[in-house]
Short mmCIF file of C-alpha atoms and ligand atoms in Angstrom, two decimals:
data_model
loop_
_atom_site.label_atom_id
_atom_site.label_comp_id
_atom_site.label_asym_id
_atom_site.label_seq_id
_atom_site.Cartn_x
_atom_site.Cartn_y
_atom_site.Cartn_z
CA MET F 1 34.44 40.63 136.61
CA THR F 2 33.87 44.05 138.12
CA ARG F 3 36.68 46.49 138.63
CA PRO F 4 37.77 46.54 142.28
CA ASP F 5 38.37 49.71 144.20
CA PRO F 6 41.90 50.88 144.80
CA SER F 7 42.92 51.65 148.38
CA PRO F 8 40.96 54.50 150.08
CA LEU F 9 44.31 56.38 150.03
CA ALA F 10 44.02 56.55 146.23
CA ALA F 11 41.90 59.67 146.85
CA HIS F 12 45.23 61.48 147.25
CA TRP F 13 46.24 60.66 143.67
CA THR F 14 44.80 61.84 140.36
CA LEU F 15 44.95 58.35 138.84
CA ASP F 16 42.12 57.49 136.43
CA ARG F 17 39.46 55.54 138.36
CA GLU F 18 38.50 53.72 135.16
CA VAL F 19 41.93 52.09 135.11
CA THR F 20 43.31 49.48 137.51
CA PHE F 21 46.72 51.07 137.78
CA LEU F 22 49.31 48.45 138.74
CA ASN F 23 52.45 50.06 137.36
CA HIS F 24 53.62 52.60 139.90
CA GLY F 25 57.16 51.33 139.33
CA ALA F 26 57.49 52.65 135.77
CA PHE F 27 57.21 56.40 136.27
CA GLY F 28 55.76 56.79 139.77
CA ALA F 29 52.55 58.73 140.37
CA CYS F 30 52.42 62.12 142.05
CA PRO F 31 49.71 62.97 144.62
CA ARG F 32 47.34 65.85 143.83
CA GLU F 33 48.53 67.97 146.76
CA VAL F 34 52.12 67.81 145.52
CA LEU F 35 51.00 68.62 141.98
CA ALA F 36 49.13 71.64 143.35
CA LEU F 37 52.32 72.86 144.99
CA GLN F 38 54.20 72.36 141.75
CA SER F 39 51.62 74.52 139.96
CA GLU F 40 52.04 77.23 142.59
CA ILE F 41 55.81 77.16 142.19
CA ARG F 42 55.48 77.45 138.42
CA ALA F 43 53.03 80.33 138.80
CA ARG F 44 55.47 82.10 141.13
CA MET F 45 58.27 81.58 138.60
CA GLU F 46 56.18 83.06 135.80
CA ARG F 47 55.05 86.07 137.90
CA ASP F 48 58.65 87.28 138.03
CA PRO F 49 61.11 84.92 136.34
CA ILE F 50 64.08 87.12 137.30
CA ASP F 51 63.25 87.24 140.97
CA PHE F 52 62.56 83.49 140.98
CA MET F 53 65.67 82.33 139.11
CA VAL F 54 68.15 84.91 140.38
CA ARG F 55 67.10 85.48 143.99
CA ALA F 56 64.67 82.82 145.19
CA LEU F 57 65.92 79.65 143.53
CA GLU F 58 69.25 79.00 145.22
CA PRO F 59 67.94 78.97 148.81
CA LEU F 60 64.94 76.91 147.70
CA LEU F 61 67.20 74.31 146.08
CA ASP F 62 69.41 74.30 149.17
CA GLU F 63 66.36 73.59 151.31
CA ALA F 64 65.24 70.78 148.99
CA ARG F 65 68.68 69.18 149.13
CA VAL F 66 68.70 69.39 152.93
CA ARG F 67 65.33 67.59 153.05
CA LEU F 68 66.42 64.87 150.66
CA ALA F 69 69.81 64.43 152.31
CA GLY F 70 68.08 64.05 155.68
CA PHE F 71 65.84 61.33 154.28
CA LEU F 72 68.72 59.48 152.62
CA HIS F 73 71.28 60.04 155.40
CA GLY F 74 73.73 61.94 153.26
CA ASP F 75 75.39 65.36 153.28
CA PRO F 76 73.39 67.88 151.23
CA ASP F 77 76.64 69.24 149.79
CA ASP F 78 77.37 65.86 148.23
CA LEU F 79 74.00 65.75 146.45
CA ALA F 80 73.27 67.14 143.00
CA PHE F 81 69.86 67.29 141.42
CA VAL F 82 69.62 65.71 137.98
CA ASP F 83 66.55 65.02 135.86
CA ASN F 84 66.48 61.30 136.50
CA ALA F 85 68.57 58.23 137.29
CA THR F 86 69.48 57.80 133.62
CA ALA F 87 71.04 61.26 133.68
CA GLY F 88 72.76 60.47 136.99
CA ALA F 89 74.34 57.30 135.59
CA ASN F 90 75.34 59.06 132.35
CA THR F 91 76.91 61.90 134.32
CA VAL F 92 79.23 59.50 136.13
CA LEU F 93 80.04 57.30 133.15
CA ARG F 94 80.80 60.22 130.85
CA SER F 95 83.12 61.73 133.43
CA LEU F 96 85.33 58.64 133.60
CA GLU F 97 88.70 58.74 131.89
CA LEU F 98 88.93 55.29 130.41
CA HIS F 99 91.77 53.58 128.60
CA PRO F 100 91.79 50.72 126.11
CA GLY F 101 91.36 47.44 127.96
CA ASP F 102 89.67 48.98 131.02
CA GLU F 103 86.58 47.09 132.11
CA LEU F 104 83.22 48.41 133.25
CA LEU F 105 81.36 45.69 135.08
CA THR F 106 77.63 45.31 135.54
CA THR F 107 75.06 42.52 135.58
CA ASP F 108 72.47 41.13 133.20
CA HIS F 109 69.77 42.38 135.61
CA GLY F 110 70.80 45.98 134.79
CA TYR F 111 68.52 48.58 133.24
CA ASN F 112 68.68 48.75 129.43
CA ALA F 113 69.24 52.53 129.27
CA CYS F 114 72.19 52.29 131.67
CA LEU F 115 73.66 49.33 129.78
CA ASN F 116 73.48 51.49 126.66
CA ALA F 117 75.29 54.31 128.49
CA LEU F 118 78.03 51.86 129.50
CA ASP F 119 78.37 50.69 125.88
CA ALA F 120 78.55 54.27 124.62
CA VAL F 121 81.36 55.37 126.94
CA ALA F 122 83.27 52.10 126.56
CA GLY F 123 82.94 52.25 122.77
CA ARG F 124 84.65 55.63 122.45
CA SER F 125 87.65 54.72 124.62
CA GLY F 126 88.38 51.10 123.78
CA ALA F 127 87.17 49.98 127.19
CA ARG F 128 85.09 46.84 127.57
CA VAL F 129 81.71 46.25 129.20
CA VAL F 130 81.65 43.02 131.19
CA ILE F 131 78.25 41.59 132.09
CA ALA F 132 78.15 39.29 135.11
CA ARG F 133 75.44 36.67 134.70
CA VAL F 134 73.24 36.62 137.80
CA PRO F 135 70.93 33.62 137.87
CA PHE F 136 67.18 34.07 138.08
CA PRO F 137 65.41 32.35 139.81
CA LEU F 138 67.62 33.14 142.80
CA ARG F 139 67.91 31.31 146.11
CA GLY F 140 69.70 34.03 148.04
CA PRO F 141 71.83 37.19 147.86
CA GLU F 142 75.09 35.19 147.87
CA GLU F 143 74.38 34.12 144.30
CA ILE F 144 74.40 37.80 143.29
CA SER F 145 77.62 38.56 145.19
CA ASP F 146 79.33 35.48 143.76
CA ALA F 147 78.36 36.43 140.20
CA VAL F 148 79.58 40.03 140.60
CA LEU F 149 82.81 39.27 142.45
CA GLY F 150 83.55 36.37 140.11
CA ALA F 151 83.57 38.77 137.15
CA VAL F 152 86.03 41.27 138.68
CA THR F 153 89.50 41.37 137.09
CA ALA F 154 92.60 43.51 137.48
CA ARG F 155 91.20 45.73 134.69
CA THR F 156 87.85 46.46 136.37
CA ARG F 157 87.55 50.25 136.74
CA LEU F 158 83.98 50.65 137.92
CA VAL F 159 81.05 48.44 138.86
CA LEU F 160 77.51 49.58 138.13
CA LEU F 161 75.16 47.86 140.56
CA ASP F 162 71.40 48.21 140.68
CA HIS F 163 70.01 48.70 144.16
CA VAL F 164 66.65 47.30 143.00
CA THR F 165 66.55 45.73 139.55
CA SER F 166 63.91 46.83 137.10
CA ALA F 167 63.27 43.61 135.16
CA THR F 168 63.55 41.15 138.04
CA GLY F 169 62.56 43.31 141.03
CA VAL F 170 65.42 42.04 143.19
CA VAL F 171 67.15 43.97 145.96
CA PHE F 172 70.90 43.55 145.41
CA PRO F 173 73.15 43.13 148.47
CA ILE F 174 74.95 46.42 147.84
CA GLU F 175 75.70 46.97 151.56
CA SER F 176 78.12 44.04 151.48
CA LEU F 177 79.32 44.37 147.86
CA ILE F 178 80.32 48.05 147.96
CA PRO F 179 82.99 47.74 150.69
CA VAL F 180 84.45 44.59 149.17
CA LEU F 181 84.75 46.16 145.70
CA GLN F 182 85.97 49.53 146.91
CA ALA F 183 88.59 47.89 149.14
CA ARG F 184 89.99 46.46 145.90
CA GLY F 185 90.24 49.98 144.47
CA ILE F 186 87.13 49.67 142.27
CA ASP F 187 84.57 52.46 142.43
CA VAL F 188 80.90 51.53 142.63
CA LEU F 189 78.10 53.43 140.92
CA VAL F 190 74.75 52.44 142.40
CA ASP F 191 71.69 52.72 140.19
CA GLY F 192 69.16 53.40 142.93
CA ALA F 193 66.36 54.46 140.57
CA HIS F 194 63.79 52.60 142.66
CA ALA F 195 65.29 52.61 146.12
CA PRO F 196 64.37 55.96 147.77
CA GLY F 197 61.01 55.45 149.44
CA MET F 198 61.06 51.70 148.78
CA LEU F 199 64.03 50.76 150.97
CA PRO F 200 65.79 52.55 153.80
CA VAL F 201 68.78 54.26 152.12
CA ASP F 202 71.80 55.36 154.16
CA LEU F 203 74.17 57.04 151.72
CA ARG F 204 76.80 57.69 154.37
CA ALA F 205 76.89 54.09 155.55
CA LEU F 206 76.90 52.73 151.99
CA GLY F 207 79.95 54.82 151.12
CA ALA F 208 79.59 54.26 147.36
CA ALA F 209 81.65 56.56 145.16
CA TYR F 210 78.43 57.37 143.29
CA TYR F 211 74.75 56.76 143.99
CA THR F 212 72.00 57.96 141.69
CA GLY F 213 68.26 57.69 142.27
CA ASN F 214 64.81 59.05 141.56
CA CYS F 215 62.38 60.92 143.74
CA HIS F 216 59.61 60.62 141.13
CA LYS F 217 59.12 56.89 141.67
CA TRP F 218 58.52 55.74 145.27
CA LEU F 219 58.80 59.17 146.92
CA CYS F 220 56.01 60.37 144.59
CA ALA F 221 57.63 63.71 143.73
CA PRO F 222 56.76 65.22 140.34
CA LYS F 223 58.53 63.73 137.34
CA GLY F 224 62.06 64.85 136.64
CA ALA F 225 63.29 64.78 140.26
CA GLY F 226 66.44 62.68 140.20
CA PHE F 227 69.62 63.04 142.21
CA LEU F 228 73.25 62.05 142.14
CA HIS F 229 75.24 61.60 145.35
CA VAL F 230 78.98 61.85 144.85
CA ARG F 231 81.47 61.03 147.57
CA ARG F 232 83.56 64.10 148.41
CA ASP F 233 86.81 62.59 147.09
CA ARG F 234 85.25 61.96 143.67
CA GLN F 235 83.61 65.37 143.15
CA ALA F 236 86.59 67.09 141.50
CA GLY F 237 86.60 64.56 138.67
CA LEU F 238 82.90 64.80 137.96
CA ARG F 239 81.30 67.20 135.47
CA PRO F 240 77.59 67.64 134.76
CA LEU F 241 76.27 66.54 131.37
CA VAL F 242 75.73 70.22 130.57
CA ILE F 243 78.61 72.65 131.19
CA SER F 244 77.31 76.08 132.12
CA HIS F 245 78.23 79.17 134.16
CA GLY F 246 79.50 77.21 137.16
CA ALA F 247 82.61 76.13 135.25
CA ASN F 248 84.27 79.56 135.54
CA SER F 249 82.29 81.11 138.38
CA THR F 250 84.45 83.20 140.67
CA ARG F 251 82.30 82.48 143.69
CA THR F 252 84.20 81.01 146.60
CA ASP F 253 81.29 80.38 148.97
CA ARG F 254 80.36 77.08 147.29
CA SER F 255 82.25 74.10 145.94
CA ARG F 256 82.81 73.80 142.19
CA PHE F 257 80.61 70.68 142.36
CA ARG F 258 77.72 72.78 143.72
CA LEU F 259 78.27 75.64 141.29
CA GLU F 260 78.40 73.37 138.26
CA PHE F 261 75.47 71.12 139.13
CA ASP F 262 73.07 73.71 140.54
CA TRP F 263 72.79 75.62 137.28
CA THR F 264 72.85 73.77 133.97
CA GLY F 265 70.83 76.34 132.02
CA THR F 266 67.28 77.62 132.14
CA ARG F 267 64.82 74.90 133.07
CA ASP F 268 61.83 74.06 135.23
CA PHE F 269 63.17 73.38 138.74
CA SER F 270 59.74 72.84 140.29
CA ALA F 271 59.97 69.04 140.60
CA PHE F 272 63.00 69.32 142.92
CA LEU F 273 61.29 71.98 144.99
CA CYS F 274 58.38 69.59 145.69
CA ILE F 275 60.50 66.78 147.16
CA GLY F 276 59.98 67.99 150.75
CA ALA F 277 56.22 68.18 150.24
CA ALA F 278 56.14 64.66 148.78
CA LEU F 279 58.13 63.36 151.76
CA ASP F 280 55.72 65.02 154.19
CA LEU F 281 52.54 64.09 152.40
CA VAL F 282 53.20 60.42 151.59
CA GLY F 283 54.96 59.81 154.90
CA GLY F 284 51.93 61.32 156.63
CA LEU F 285 49.33 59.08 154.98
CA VAL F 286 49.90 56.21 157.42
CA PRO F 287 50.51 56.40 161.18
CA GLY F 288 54.00 54.86 161.09
CA GLY F 289 55.40 57.27 158.51
CA TRP F 290 57.83 56.13 155.81
CA GLU F 291 58.77 52.97 157.65
CA GLU F 292 55.14 51.88 157.48
CA VAL F 293 54.83 53.00 153.84
CA ARG F 294 57.73 50.71 152.97
CA ARG F 295 56.39 47.85 155.10
CA ARG F 296 52.90 48.05 153.58
CA ASN F 297 54.17 48.25 150.01
CA HIS F 298 56.52 45.31 150.55
CA ALA F 299 53.72 43.23 152.09
CA LEU F 300 51.36 44.00 149.21
CA ALA F 301 54.06 43.21 146.63
CA CYS F 302 54.64 39.82 148.27
CA ARG F 303 50.90 39.15 148.46
CA ALA F 304 50.36 40.22 144.84
CA ARG F 305 53.21 37.99 143.70
CA ALA F 306 51.76 35.04 145.60
CA LEU F 307 48.34 35.58 143.98
CA ILE F 308 49.86 35.72 140.49
CA CYS F 309 52.04 32.65 141.10
CA GLU F 310 48.97 30.76 142.26
CA ALA F 311 46.94 31.83 139.23
CA LEU F 312 49.74 30.84 136.83
CA GLY F 313 50.77 27.69 138.70
CA VAL F 314 54.40 28.82 138.99
CA ALA F 315 56.88 29.18 141.86
CA PRO F 316 58.13 32.60 143.01
CA PRO F 317 61.59 33.24 141.50
CA CYS F 318 63.26 34.46 144.74
CA PRO F 319 62.47 34.61 148.46
CA ASP F 320 60.22 37.42 149.74
CA SER F 321 63.22 38.66 151.73
CA MET F 322 64.96 39.67 148.48
CA LEU F 323 62.11 41.99 147.46
CA GLY F 324 61.27 45.59 148.16
CA SER F 325 57.99 46.58 146.54
CA LEU F 326 58.71 45.42 142.99
CA ALA F 327 58.16 41.77 142.12
CA ALA F 328 58.38 39.92 138.81
CA VAL F 329 56.90 36.55 137.89
CA GLU F 330 57.78 34.58 134.76
CA LEU F 331 54.80 33.85 132.53
CA PRO F 332 54.46 30.28 131.32
CA ARG F 333 54.59 29.94 127.54
CA HIS F 334 51.14 29.92 126.01
CA PRO F 335 50.28 29.50 122.30
CA ARG F 336 47.67 32.29 122.47
CA TRP F 337 50.21 34.80 123.80
CA PRO F 338 53.41 34.67 121.79
CA PRO F 339 56.08 37.28 122.61
CA GLY F 340 55.38 40.66 121.06
CA ALA F 341 57.55 43.53 120.01
CA ARG F 342 59.46 45.39 122.71
CA ASP F 343 57.02 47.40 124.87
CA ALA F 344 54.03 46.04 122.91
CA ASP F 345 53.32 42.69 124.46
CA PRO F 346 49.99 41.24 123.18
CA LEU F 347 48.94 39.95 126.62
CA MET F 348 49.71 43.34 128.18
CA GLY F 349 47.65 45.00 125.44
CA MET F 350 44.75 42.61 126.02
CA LEU F 351 44.75 43.19 129.79
CA PHE F 352 44.45 46.90 129.16
CA ALA F 353 41.92 46.68 126.32
CA ARG F 354 39.62 44.15 128.00
CA TYR F 355 40.02 44.87 131.71
CA GLN F 356 41.70 48.32 131.78
CA ILE F 357 44.48 46.80 133.86
CA GLU F 358 47.72 48.71 133.48
CA VAL F 359 50.49 46.23 134.25
CA PRO F 360 53.86 45.71 132.53
CA ILE F 361 54.70 42.51 130.65
CA TYR F 362 58.10 42.36 128.95
CA GLY F 363 60.77 40.02 127.69
CA TRP F 364 63.92 39.48 129.75
CA PRO F 365 66.73 38.77 129.14
CA ALA F 366 65.40 37.85 125.68
CA PRO F 367 61.88 38.29 124.28
CA ASP F 368 60.96 34.63 124.76
CA ARG F 369 61.24 34.72 128.57
CA ARG F 370 58.38 36.96 129.58
CA TRP F 371 57.68 38.53 132.94
CA ILE F 372 54.84 40.33 134.60
CA ARG F 373 55.77 42.86 137.28
CA VAL F 374 53.84 44.33 140.17
CA SER F 375 54.89 47.49 142.01
CA PRO F 376 52.28 48.49 144.60
CA HIS F 377 52.16 51.82 146.37
CA LEU F 378 49.67 53.16 148.91
CA HIS F 379 47.02 53.80 146.24
CA ASN F 380 46.79 50.07 145.46
CA SER F 381 44.65 47.43 147.17
CA GLU F 382 44.80 43.64 147.43
CA PRO F 383 41.50 43.23 145.49
CA GLN F 384 43.18 44.91 142.50
CA TYR F 385 45.73 42.07 142.42
CA ARG F 386 42.99 39.46 142.79
CA PHE F 387 41.36 41.06 139.74
CA LEU F 388 44.65 40.81 137.86
CA SER F 389 45.14 37.16 138.89
CA ASP F 390 41.60 36.29 137.79
CA ALA F 391 42.20 38.01 134.44
CA LEU F 392 45.48 36.11 134.00
CA ARG F 393 43.83 32.82 134.93
CA GLU F 394 41.20 33.48 132.27
CA ALA F 395 43.74 34.53 129.65
CA MET F 396 46.04 31.56 130.24
CA ALA F 397 43.26 28.93 130.42
C1 LIG M 401 66.92 50.20 137.61
C2 LIG M 401 66.52 51.42 136.87
N1 LIG M 401 67.47 52.30 136.53
C3 LIG M 401 67.19 53.44 135.87
C4 LIG M 401 65.90 53.74 135.54
C5 LIG M 401 65.64 55.00 134.79
O1 LIG M 401 64.85 55.89 135.48
P1 LIG M 401 64.58 57.27 134.78
O2 LIG M 401 63.79 56.98 133.54
O3 LIG M 401 63.83 58.05 135.77
O4 LIG M 401 65.91 57.83 134.45
C6 LIG M 401 64.87 52.87 135.86
C7 LIG M 401 63.48 53.18 135.49
O5 LIG M 401 62.57 52.46 135.72
C8 LIG M 401 65.19 51.68 136.54
O6 LIG M 401 64.25 50.79 136.85
#
């Protein structure tokens, strides 16, 4: 089998041409032009760190927040930059004042790091983490809503909902769940790690108390460009993970939320300052802009999933309409490929060693149920997924 070419658009990325890179979903991949801008920003910072940090930075961050807020239909003053979605979720959870018996609700499709954050904050206050069991395979979004709403009790304080799940690649019906939960007095924290750039996101219309996401995944910004959107009426109760000068600043031209989140100590801010360039560049690679980026990626994810299902002789675990551009397929059990240690699956290792295919294989919800996940972006091509399906067919023969 010869390695197929990626999409011609892959020329915009620095991805290794010796590798069939099918895991955009893990950490994203940043185009070379955006990386060049990041280098320029860093060079400018190092030419005069005082001028950069003290005079230039604030307006540059303001501009970056305006760009991101425009893309996500939110108010820039309700957006804070954080390193990543894990930090965004931790920021909210650690700000909650919980009491013994309070319940934090999430689902078994949630991201392990965020489940750990829930456990950590619940553990120190006597609160309880409740995990709603969402079936998978799924027939439709109602099964998700029923599972979540069926687990709500009078003690539920907050619900953490994934917008797009990591392990199962499902788009949760947050548009309908958020108003129902919040009408019952329960705040919703959305883990939107994957959503910006994959799905249209309208923060204002969603109205969630908290929404955190990443720009380094589907928007293709440099790594470390996360954000947290906090509804105005929840900002007073929210503190950043790092308390710095903003806490006692005497400035009155900005909210305490802005002052606290915009400076959390000396750091490299360049990833945030490249968000606008990533929006322009990636949105400009196809004639229909971001809408077409999303449409193409969704279509390729569905096609890739169909190819894998055919190669493995299995049915897709949910309708195409429940996908964005992440899709998971359960691997049939095979004596040659027993489950491996976490993050070291033997089949995943073989696909990389023999074919240089970079694709994630992992156990969920337990190591014995194993999944393969595709997450195409513009640099990928359909022949790459045919190559993967052929390799899987060979491996599972
Ligand atoms: C659903 C979900 N939440 C949170 C994260 C964490 O993202 P980060 O490592 O950028 O914090 C991921 C990463 O893949 C994810 O899939």
